[in-house]
mmCIF file of C-alpha atoms in Angstrom:
data_model
loop_
_atom_site.group_PDB
_atom_site.id
_atom_site.type_symbol
_atom_site.label_atom_id
_atom_site.label_comp_id
_atom_site.label_asym_id
_atom_site.label_seq_id
_atom_site.Cartn_x
_atom_site.Cartn_y
_atom_site.Cartn_z
ATOM 1 C CA VAL A 9 -107.316 -50.457 -93.924
ATOM 2 C CA PRO A 10 -108.932 -49.464 -97.245
ATOM 3 C CA ILE A 11 -112.687 -49.990 -97.474
ATOM 4 C CA LYS A 12 -114.662 -49.608 -100.664
ATOM 5 C CA VAL A 13 -118.403 -49.662 -101.372
ATOM 6 C CA GLN A 14 -119.816 -49.859 -104.889
ATOM 7 C CA GLU A 15 -123.528 -50.009 -105.680
ATOM 8 C CA SER A 16 -125.683 -49.478 -108.744
ATOM 9 C CA ILE A 17 -129.318 -49.161 -109.725
ATOM 10 C CA CYS A 18 -130.844 -49.746 -113.138
ATOM 11 C CA LEU A 19 -133.320 -46.918 -113.608
ATOM 12 C CA GLN A 20 -135.223 -48.818 -116.278
ATOM 13 C CA ASP A 21 -136.115 -51.427 -113.650
ATOM 14 C CA LEU A 22 -138.051 -48.732 -111.793
ATOM 15 C CA GLU A 23 -140.529 -48.412 -114.670
ATOM 16 C CA THR A 24 -142.580 -51.346 -113.393
ATOM 17 C CA TYR A 25 -142.952 -49.896 -109.884
ATOM 18 C CA PHE A 26 -144.553 -46.810 -108.335
ATOM 19 C CA THR A 27 -141.169 -45.090 -108.676
ATOM 20 C CA LYS A 28 -141.849 -44.594 -112.388
ATOM 21 C CA GLN A 29 -143.480 -41.257 -111.548
ATOM 22 C CA TRP A 30 -140.071 -39.905 -110.462
ATOM 23 C CA LEU A 31 -138.297 -40.900 -113.680
ATOM 24 C CA PRO A 32 -137.812 -38.370 -116.473
ATOM 25 C CA GLY A 33 -140.223 -38.639 -119.421
ATOM 26 C CA THR A 34 -137.841 -40.607 -121.616
ATOM 27 C CA SER A 35 -137.142 -44.223 -122.524
ATOM 28 C CA GLN A 36 -133.458 -43.750 -121.639
ATOM 29 C CA PRO A 37 -133.487 -42.408 -118.062
ATOM 30 C CA ASP A 38 -130.115 -41.327 -116.723
ATOM 31 C CA THR A 39 -131.311 -39.791 -113.450
ATOM 32 C CA PHE A 40 -134.377 -39.728 -111.231
ATOM 33 C CA GLN A 41 -135.892 -37.310 -108.748
ATOM 34 C CA LEU A 42 -135.263 -39.584 -105.769
ATOM 35 C CA MET A 43 -131.521 -39.793 -106.379
ATOM 36 C CA ASP A 44 -130.704 -37.639 -103.341
ATOM 37 C CA MET A 45 -132.922 -39.801 -101.153
ATOM 38 C CA TRP A 46 -131.297 -42.967 -102.522
ATOM 39 C CA LEU A 47 -127.807 -41.612 -101.850
ATOM 40 C CA ASP A 48 -128.732 -40.329 -98.393
ATOM 41 C CA ARG A 49 -129.970 -43.781 -97.460
ATOM 42 C CA LYS A 50 -126.830 -45.458 -98.829
ATOM 43 C CA LEU A 51 -124.579 -43.102 -96.880
ATOM 44 C CA ALA A 52 -126.682 -43.535 -93.738
ATOM 45 C CA GLN A 53 -126.265 -47.314 -93.978
ATOM 46 C CA ILE A 54 -122.512 -46.935 -94.558
ATOM 47 C CA SER A 55 -122.257 -44.652 -91.517
ATOM 48 C CA LYS A 56 -124.175 -47.144 -89.375
ATOM 49 C CA LYS A 57 -121.871 -50.008 -90.332
ATOM 50 C CA ILE A 58 -118.758 -47.863 -89.845
ATOM 51 C CA GLU A 59 -119.806 -47.049 -86.286
ATOM 52 C CA GLN A 60 -120.567 -50.701 -85.569
ATOM 53 C CA THR A 61 -117.161 -51.769 -86.888
ATOM 54 C CA ILE A 62 -115.350 -49.039 -84.932
ATOM 55 C CA TYR A 63 -116.526 -50.730 -81.738
ATOM 56 C CA GLN A 64 -117.384 -54.345 -82.618
ATOM 57 C CA GLY A 65 -115.042 -55.116 -85.518
ATOM 58 C CA ASN A 66 -112.717 -58.100 -85.491
ATOM 59 C CA THR A 67 -110.851 -59.490 -88.496
ATOM 60 C CA ALA A 68 -111.467 -63.018 -87.182
ATOM 61 C CA TYR A 69 -115.213 -62.689 -87.713
ATOM 62 C CA THR A 70 -116.400 -64.285 -90.924
ATOM 63 C CA ASN A 71 -120.160 -63.712 -90.765
ATOM 64 C CA ASP A 72 -120.219 -60.013 -91.639
ATOM 65 C CA THR A 73 -118.593 -58.089 -94.476
ATOM 66 C CA TRP A 74 -117.974 -54.977 -92.396
ATOM 67 C CA LEU A 75 -116.953 -56.422 -89.037
ATOM 68 C CA LYS A 76 -114.050 -58.378 -90.545
ATOM 69 C CA GLN A 77 -112.439 -55.302 -92.131
ATOM 70 C CA PHE A 78 -110.461 -54.146 -89.084
ATOM 71 C CA HIS A 79 -110.164 -54.650 -85.341
ATOM 72 C CA GLY A 80 -112.557 -52.443 -83.388
ATOM 73 C CA LEU A 81 -112.045 -50.777 -80.015
ATOM 74 C CA ILE A 82 -113.422 -53.754 -78.077
ATOM 75 C CA GLN A 83 -110.918 -56.122 -79.685
ATOM 76 C CA LYS A 84 -108.070 -53.670 -79.096
ATOM 77 C CA VAL A 85 -108.875 -53.424 -75.391
ATOM 78 C CA ASP A 86 -109.485 -57.155 -74.894
ATOM 79 C CA ALA A 87 -106.295 -58.126 -76.735
ATOM 80 C CA ALA A 88 -104.134 -55.817 -74.618
ATOM 81 C CA SER A 89 -105.061 -57.686 -71.411
ATOM 82 C CA ASP A 90 -104.035 -54.790 -69.157
ATOM 83 C CA GLU A 91 -107.435 -53.098 -68.916
ATOM 84 C CA ILE A 92 -109.456 -52.791 -65.696
ATOM 85 C CA VAL A 93 -112.080 -55.563 -65.768
ATOM 86 C CA VAL A 94 -115.438 -55.278 -64.028
ATOM 87 C CA THR A 95 -116.722 -58.491 -62.434
ATOM 88 C CA ALA A 96 -118.477 -60.542 -65.109
ATOM 89 C CA THR A 97 -122.017 -61.899 -64.859
ATOM 90 C CA ALA A 98 -124.041 -64.110 -67.176
ATOM 91 C CA ALA A 99 -125.923 -61.092 -68.537
ATOM 92 C CA ILE A 100 -126.871 -57.525 -67.625
ATOM 93 C CA THR A 101 -130.416 -57.376 -66.301
ATOM 94 C CA THR A 102 -132.554 -54.872 -64.403
ATOM 95 C CA THR A 103 -131.542 -56.750 -61.252
ATOM 96 C CA ASN A 104 -127.770 -56.262 -61.574
ATOM 97 C CA VAL A 105 -127.347 -53.291 -63.936
ATOM 98 C CA ARG A 106 -126.785 -50.728 -61.164
ATOM 99 C CA THR A 107 -124.341 -53.032 -59.387
ATOM 100 C CA ILE A 108 -122.300 -53.364 -62.580
ATOM 101 C CA PHE A 109 -122.262 -49.634 -63.376
ATOM 102 C CA GLU A 110 -121.418 -48.680 -59.813
ATOM 103 C CA GLU A 111 -118.530 -51.139 -59.725
ATOM 104 C CA ALA A 112 -117.269 -49.698 -63.024
ATOM 105 C CA ILE A 113 -117.479 -46.147 -61.650
ATOM 106 C CA PHE A 114 -116.559 -46.424 -57.959
ATOM 107 C CA ASN A 115 -114.572 -49.593 -57.305
ATOM 108 C CA SER A 116 -110.920 -48.966 -56.427
ATOM 109 C CA THR A 117 -109.757 -52.271 -57.923
ATOM 110 C CA THR A 118 -112.133 -53.213 -60.741
ATOM 111 C CA GLY A 119 -113.472 -49.778 -61.632
ATOM 112 C CA LEU A 120 -112.617 -46.167 -62.360
ATOM 113 C CA GLY A 121 -111.360 -45.818 -58.797
ATOM 114 C CA ALA A 122 -108.330 -47.891 -59.821
ATOM 115 C CA ILE A 123 -107.169 -45.154 -62.215
ATOM 116 C CA PRO A 124 -107.803 -41.875 -60.333
ATOM 117 C CA GLN A 125 -105.320 -40.053 -62.577
ATOM 118 C CA ILE A 126 -107.992 -39.748 -65.287
ATOM 119 C CA MET A 127 -110.953 -38.824 -63.086
ATOM 120 C CA GLN A 128 -110.534 -35.122 -63.826
ATOM 121 C CA GLU A 129 -110.618 -35.806 -67.572
ATOM 122 C CA ASP A 130 -113.681 -35.856 -69.844
ATOM 123 C CA ILE A 131 -114.866 -39.318 -68.816
ATOM 124 C CA LEU A 132 -116.870 -41.469 -71.242
ATOM 125 C CA ILE A 133 -119.152 -44.231 -69.971
ATOM 126 C CA LEU A 134 -120.345 -45.950 -73.134
ATOM 127 C CA CYS A 135 -122.890 -48.700 -73.663
ATOM 128 C CA GLY A 136 -125.483 -49.816 -76.194
ATOM 129 C CA PHE A 137 -129.077 -48.612 -76.285
ATOM 130 C CA ASP A 138 -130.240 -51.955 -74.872
ATOM 131 C CA VAL A 139 -128.055 -51.677 -71.760
ATOM 132 C CA PHE A 140 -128.900 -47.976 -71.382
ATOM 133 C CA MET A 141 -132.617 -48.761 -71.307
ATOM 134 C CA LEU A 142 -132.074 -51.389 -68.596
ATOM 135 C CA LEU A 143 -130.210 -48.772 -66.569
ATOM 136 C CA GLN A 144 -132.922 -46.160 -67.116
ATOM 137 C CA ASN A 145 -135.586 -48.596 -65.980
ATOM 138 C CA LYS A 146 -133.645 -49.567 -62.851
ATOM 139 C CA ILE A 147 -132.997 -45.939 -61.885
ATOM 140 C CA LEU A 148 -136.697 -45.184 -62.335
ATOM 141 C CA THR A 149 -137.940 -48.150 -60.318
ATOM 142 C CA ASP A 150 -135.392 -47.449 -57.559
ATOM 143 C CA ASN A 151 -136.732 -43.858 -57.375
ATOM 144 C CA LEU A 152 -133.366 -42.332 -58.260
ATOM 145 C CA TYR A 153 -134.613 -40.252 -61.182
ATOM 146 C CA HIS A 154 -134.679 -37.143 -58.980
ATOM 147 C CA PHE A 155 -130.890 -37.033 -59.393
ATOM 148 C CA ALA A 156 -131.303 -36.142 -63.073
ATOM 149 C CA PRO A 157 -129.835 -32.641 -63.662
ATOM 150 C CA GLN A 158 -132.068 -29.822 -64.780
ATOM 151 C CA GLY A 159 -132.189 -29.405 -68.536
ATOM 152 C CA ALA A 160 -130.930 -32.917 -69.297
ATOM 153 C CA ASP A 161 -131.598 -33.818 -72.925
ATOM 154 C CA ILE A 162 -132.830 -37.407 -72.934
ATOM 155 C CA ASN A 163 -133.014 -37.250 -76.741
ATOM 156 C CA LYS A 164 -129.219 -37.499 -76.732
ATOM 157 C CA TRP A 165 -129.465 -40.870 -74.995
ATOM 158 C CA GLU A 166 -127.298 -39.843 -72.095
ATOM 159 C CA LEU A 167 -127.765 -39.354 -68.362
ATOM 160 C CA THR A 168 -125.624 -38.244 -65.454
ATOM 161 C CA TYR A 169 -125.170 -41.224 -63.188
ATOM 162 C CA PRO A 170 -126.835 -40.533 -59.823
ATOM 163 C CA GLY A 171 -124.394 -39.205 -57.250
ATOM 164 C CA THR A 172 -121.658 -38.447 -59.817
ATOM 165 C CA ASN A 173 -120.816 -35.899 -62.488
ATOM 166 C CA TYR A 174 -120.125 -38.656 -65.049
ATOM 167 C CA LYS A 175 -122.418 -39.126 -68.019
ATOM 168 C CA VAL A 176 -123.507 -42.517 -69.294
ATOM 169 C CA ARG A 177 -123.958 -42.343 -73.064
ATOM 170 C CA ALA A 178 -125.728 -44.859 -75.294
ATOM 171 C CA ILE A 179 -124.346 -45.338 -78.800
ATOM 172 C CA PRO A 180 -125.635 -47.556 -81.644
ATOM 173 C CA GLY A 181 -122.186 -49.017 -82.257
ATOM 174 C CA LEU A 182 -122.407 -50.964 -78.993
ATOM 175 C CA ASN A 183 -125.948 -52.303 -79.447
ATOM 176 C CA SER A 184 -126.322 -56.020 -78.774
ATOM 177 C CA THR A 185 -128.932 -56.135 -81.544
ATOM 178 C CA ASN A 186 -126.683 -54.887 -84.344
ATOM 179 C CA SER A 187 -127.216 -56.882 -87.504
ATOM 180 C CA VAL A 188 -124.723 -59.131 -89.274
ATOM 181 C CA ASP A 189 -124.837 -60.708 -92.717
ATOM 182 C CA THR A 190 -125.348 -64.255 -91.444
ATOM 183 C CA GLY A 191 -125.789 -65.915 -88.078
ATOM 184 C CA ALA A 192 -125.647 -63.814 -84.925
ATOM 185 C CA LEU A 193 -123.577 -60.984 -83.519
ATOM 186 C CA PRO A 194 -120.661 -62.536 -81.567
ATOM 187 C CA ALA A 195 -121.320 -62.818 -77.837
ATOM 188 C CA ALA A 196 -117.968 -61.146 -77.079
ATOM 189 C CA VAL A 197 -119.299 -57.746 -78.183
ATOM 190 C CA LYS A 198 -122.779 -57.946 -76.652
ATOM 191 C CA GLN A 199 -123.750 -55.851 -73.596
ATOM 192 C CA ARG A 200 -120.311 -54.264 -73.391
ATOM 193 C CA ILE A 201 -119.554 -51.216 -71.243
ATOM 194 C CA ILE A 202 -116.473 -49.055 -71.848
ATOM 195 C CA VAL A 203 -115.244 -46.414 -69.408
ATOM 196 C CA THR A 204 -112.289 -44.165 -70.221
ATOM 197 C CA TYR A 205 -111.511 -40.551 -71.092
ATOM 198 C CA LYS A 206 -112.427 -39.080 -74.448
ATOM 199 C CA GLY A 207 -108.887 -38.491 -75.713
ATOM 200 C CA ASN A 208 -107.953 -42.143 -75.202
ATOM 201 C CA LEU A 209 -109.975 -43.441 -78.164
ATOM 202 C CA CYS A 210 -108.857 -42.706 -81.724
ATOM 203 C CA VAL A 211 -110.361 -43.188 -85.177
ATOM 204 C CA GLY A 212 -108.025 -42.680 -88.119
ATOM 205 C CA PHE A 213 -108.576 -41.761 -91.772
ATOM 206 C CA ASN A 214 -106.176 -40.988 -94.599
ATOM 207 C CA ALA A 215 -107.749 -37.550 -94.842
ATOM 208 C CA GLU A 216 -110.138 -35.633 -92.617
ATOM 209 C CA ASN A 217 -112.987 -35.781 -95.140
ATOM 210 C CA ASP A 218 -112.359 -39.380 -96.283
ATOM 211 C CA GLU A 219 -115.679 -40.608 -94.964
ATOM 212 C CA LYS A 220 -117.552 -37.970 -96.988
ATOM 213 C CA ASN A 221 -115.924 -38.627 -100.359
ATOM 214 C CA PHE A 222 -118.118 -40.494 -102.817
ATOM 215 C CA ASP A 223 -118.829 -40.332 -106.519
ATOM 216 C CA VAL A 224 -122.060 -40.804 -108.489
ATOM 217 C CA TRP A 225 -122.364 -41.130 -112.249
ATOM 218 C CA TYR A 226 -124.523 -42.612 -114.987
ATOM 219 C CA SER A 227 -122.861 -45.475 -116.869
ATOM 220 C CA LYS A 228 -123.996 -45.615 -120.479
ATOM 221 C CA ASP A 229 -122.207 -48.929 -120.978
ATOM 222 C CA ASN A 230 -124.232 -50.605 -118.230
ATOM 223 C CA GLN A 231 -127.225 -48.261 -118.300
ATOM 224 C CA GLN A 232 -126.991 -47.907 -114.547
ATOM 225 C CA LEU A 233 -126.728 -45.142 -112.009
ATOM 226 C CA ARG A 234 -123.613 -46.005 -109.997
ATOM 227 C CA MET A 235 -122.160 -44.943 -106.668
ATOM 228 C CA THR A 236 -118.719 -45.603 -105.193
ATOM 229 C CA TRP A 237 -117.220 -44.701 -101.813
ATOM 230 C CA ARG A 238 -113.714 -45.476 -100.602
ATOM 231 C CA ALA A 239 -111.821 -44.580 -97.447
ATOM 232 C CA HIS A 240 -109.095 -45.833 -95.142
ATOM 233 C CA LEU A 241 -110.272 -46.569 -91.608
ATOM 234 C CA GLY A 242 -108.693 -47.749 -88.397
ATOM 235 C CA VAL A 243 -109.014 -47.338 -84.633
ATOM 236 C CA GLY A 244 -106.642 -47.239 -81.714
ATOM 237 C CA VAL A 245 -106.598 -46.974 -77.933
ATOM 238 C CA LYS A 246 -103.704 -44.889 -76.646
ATOM 239 C CA HIS A 247 -103.583 -46.405 -73.156
ATOM 240 C CA THR A 248 -105.519 -49.643 -72.728
ATOM 241 C CA ASP A 249 -104.537 -49.731 -69.041
ATOM 242 C CA LEU A 250 -106.667 -46.595 -68.587
ATOM 243 C CA VAL A 251 -109.841 -48.339 -69.751
ATOM 244 C CA VAL A 252 -112.480 -49.965 -67.564
ATOM 245 C CA THR A 253 -114.532 -52.557 -69.406
ATOM 246 C CA TYR A 254 -117.368 -54.957 -68.694
ATOM 247 C CA ALA A 255 -118.134 -58.159 -70.606
ATOM 248 C CA ASN A 256 -120.555 -60.974 -69.869
ATOM 249 C CA SER A 257 -119.071 -64.202 -68.581
#
């Protein structure tokens, strides 16, 4: 679907704030020294919302501008109804987090063991930072941290699950604390875990550099510095029956 972002800033409004020192010495400013910082922040926020929508988007949601743009990967998997479903609980806690992950990885009916044909592939075990931290804490308190491989980079928010060669990776797009415009993030996308192989998840653009295309200009008519970004975005799951997923009950 096409997505467009347009924002503007009136540089004259900055004259009454500390930012005046970064304006040119003129009464008709058409640029300012912090423009790169302003644009970097705008693009960072766009990127954050894109990632959230890639996973948590659903066109039925009405409380967030981004999430309603297109169906995300969670909706695609849930709607297919042929995925492998891990036993649901009320919520993931430090008490049950290992039980849930180990069912998702080892179980021959409700876990990765049910689809052995993909075990030799580049397996992804994805969750939000909040779930990842619960898992880290449980592994630590259960004295399993000695399974961590040498040279593991914890700054990447990933760990090799003890006793396996599969990596659990935390990504912001699956955080249960992701913001929405109004109300709360829907419960259906909170504390989700997705297990599949890397090539099974797709993100599509019209062009490879779509997400990097934006334009900035000074509008004399409006006396504003303006920015616009537009791209086509969509996601797909090639084989939903080769996905293991967990959702709270």
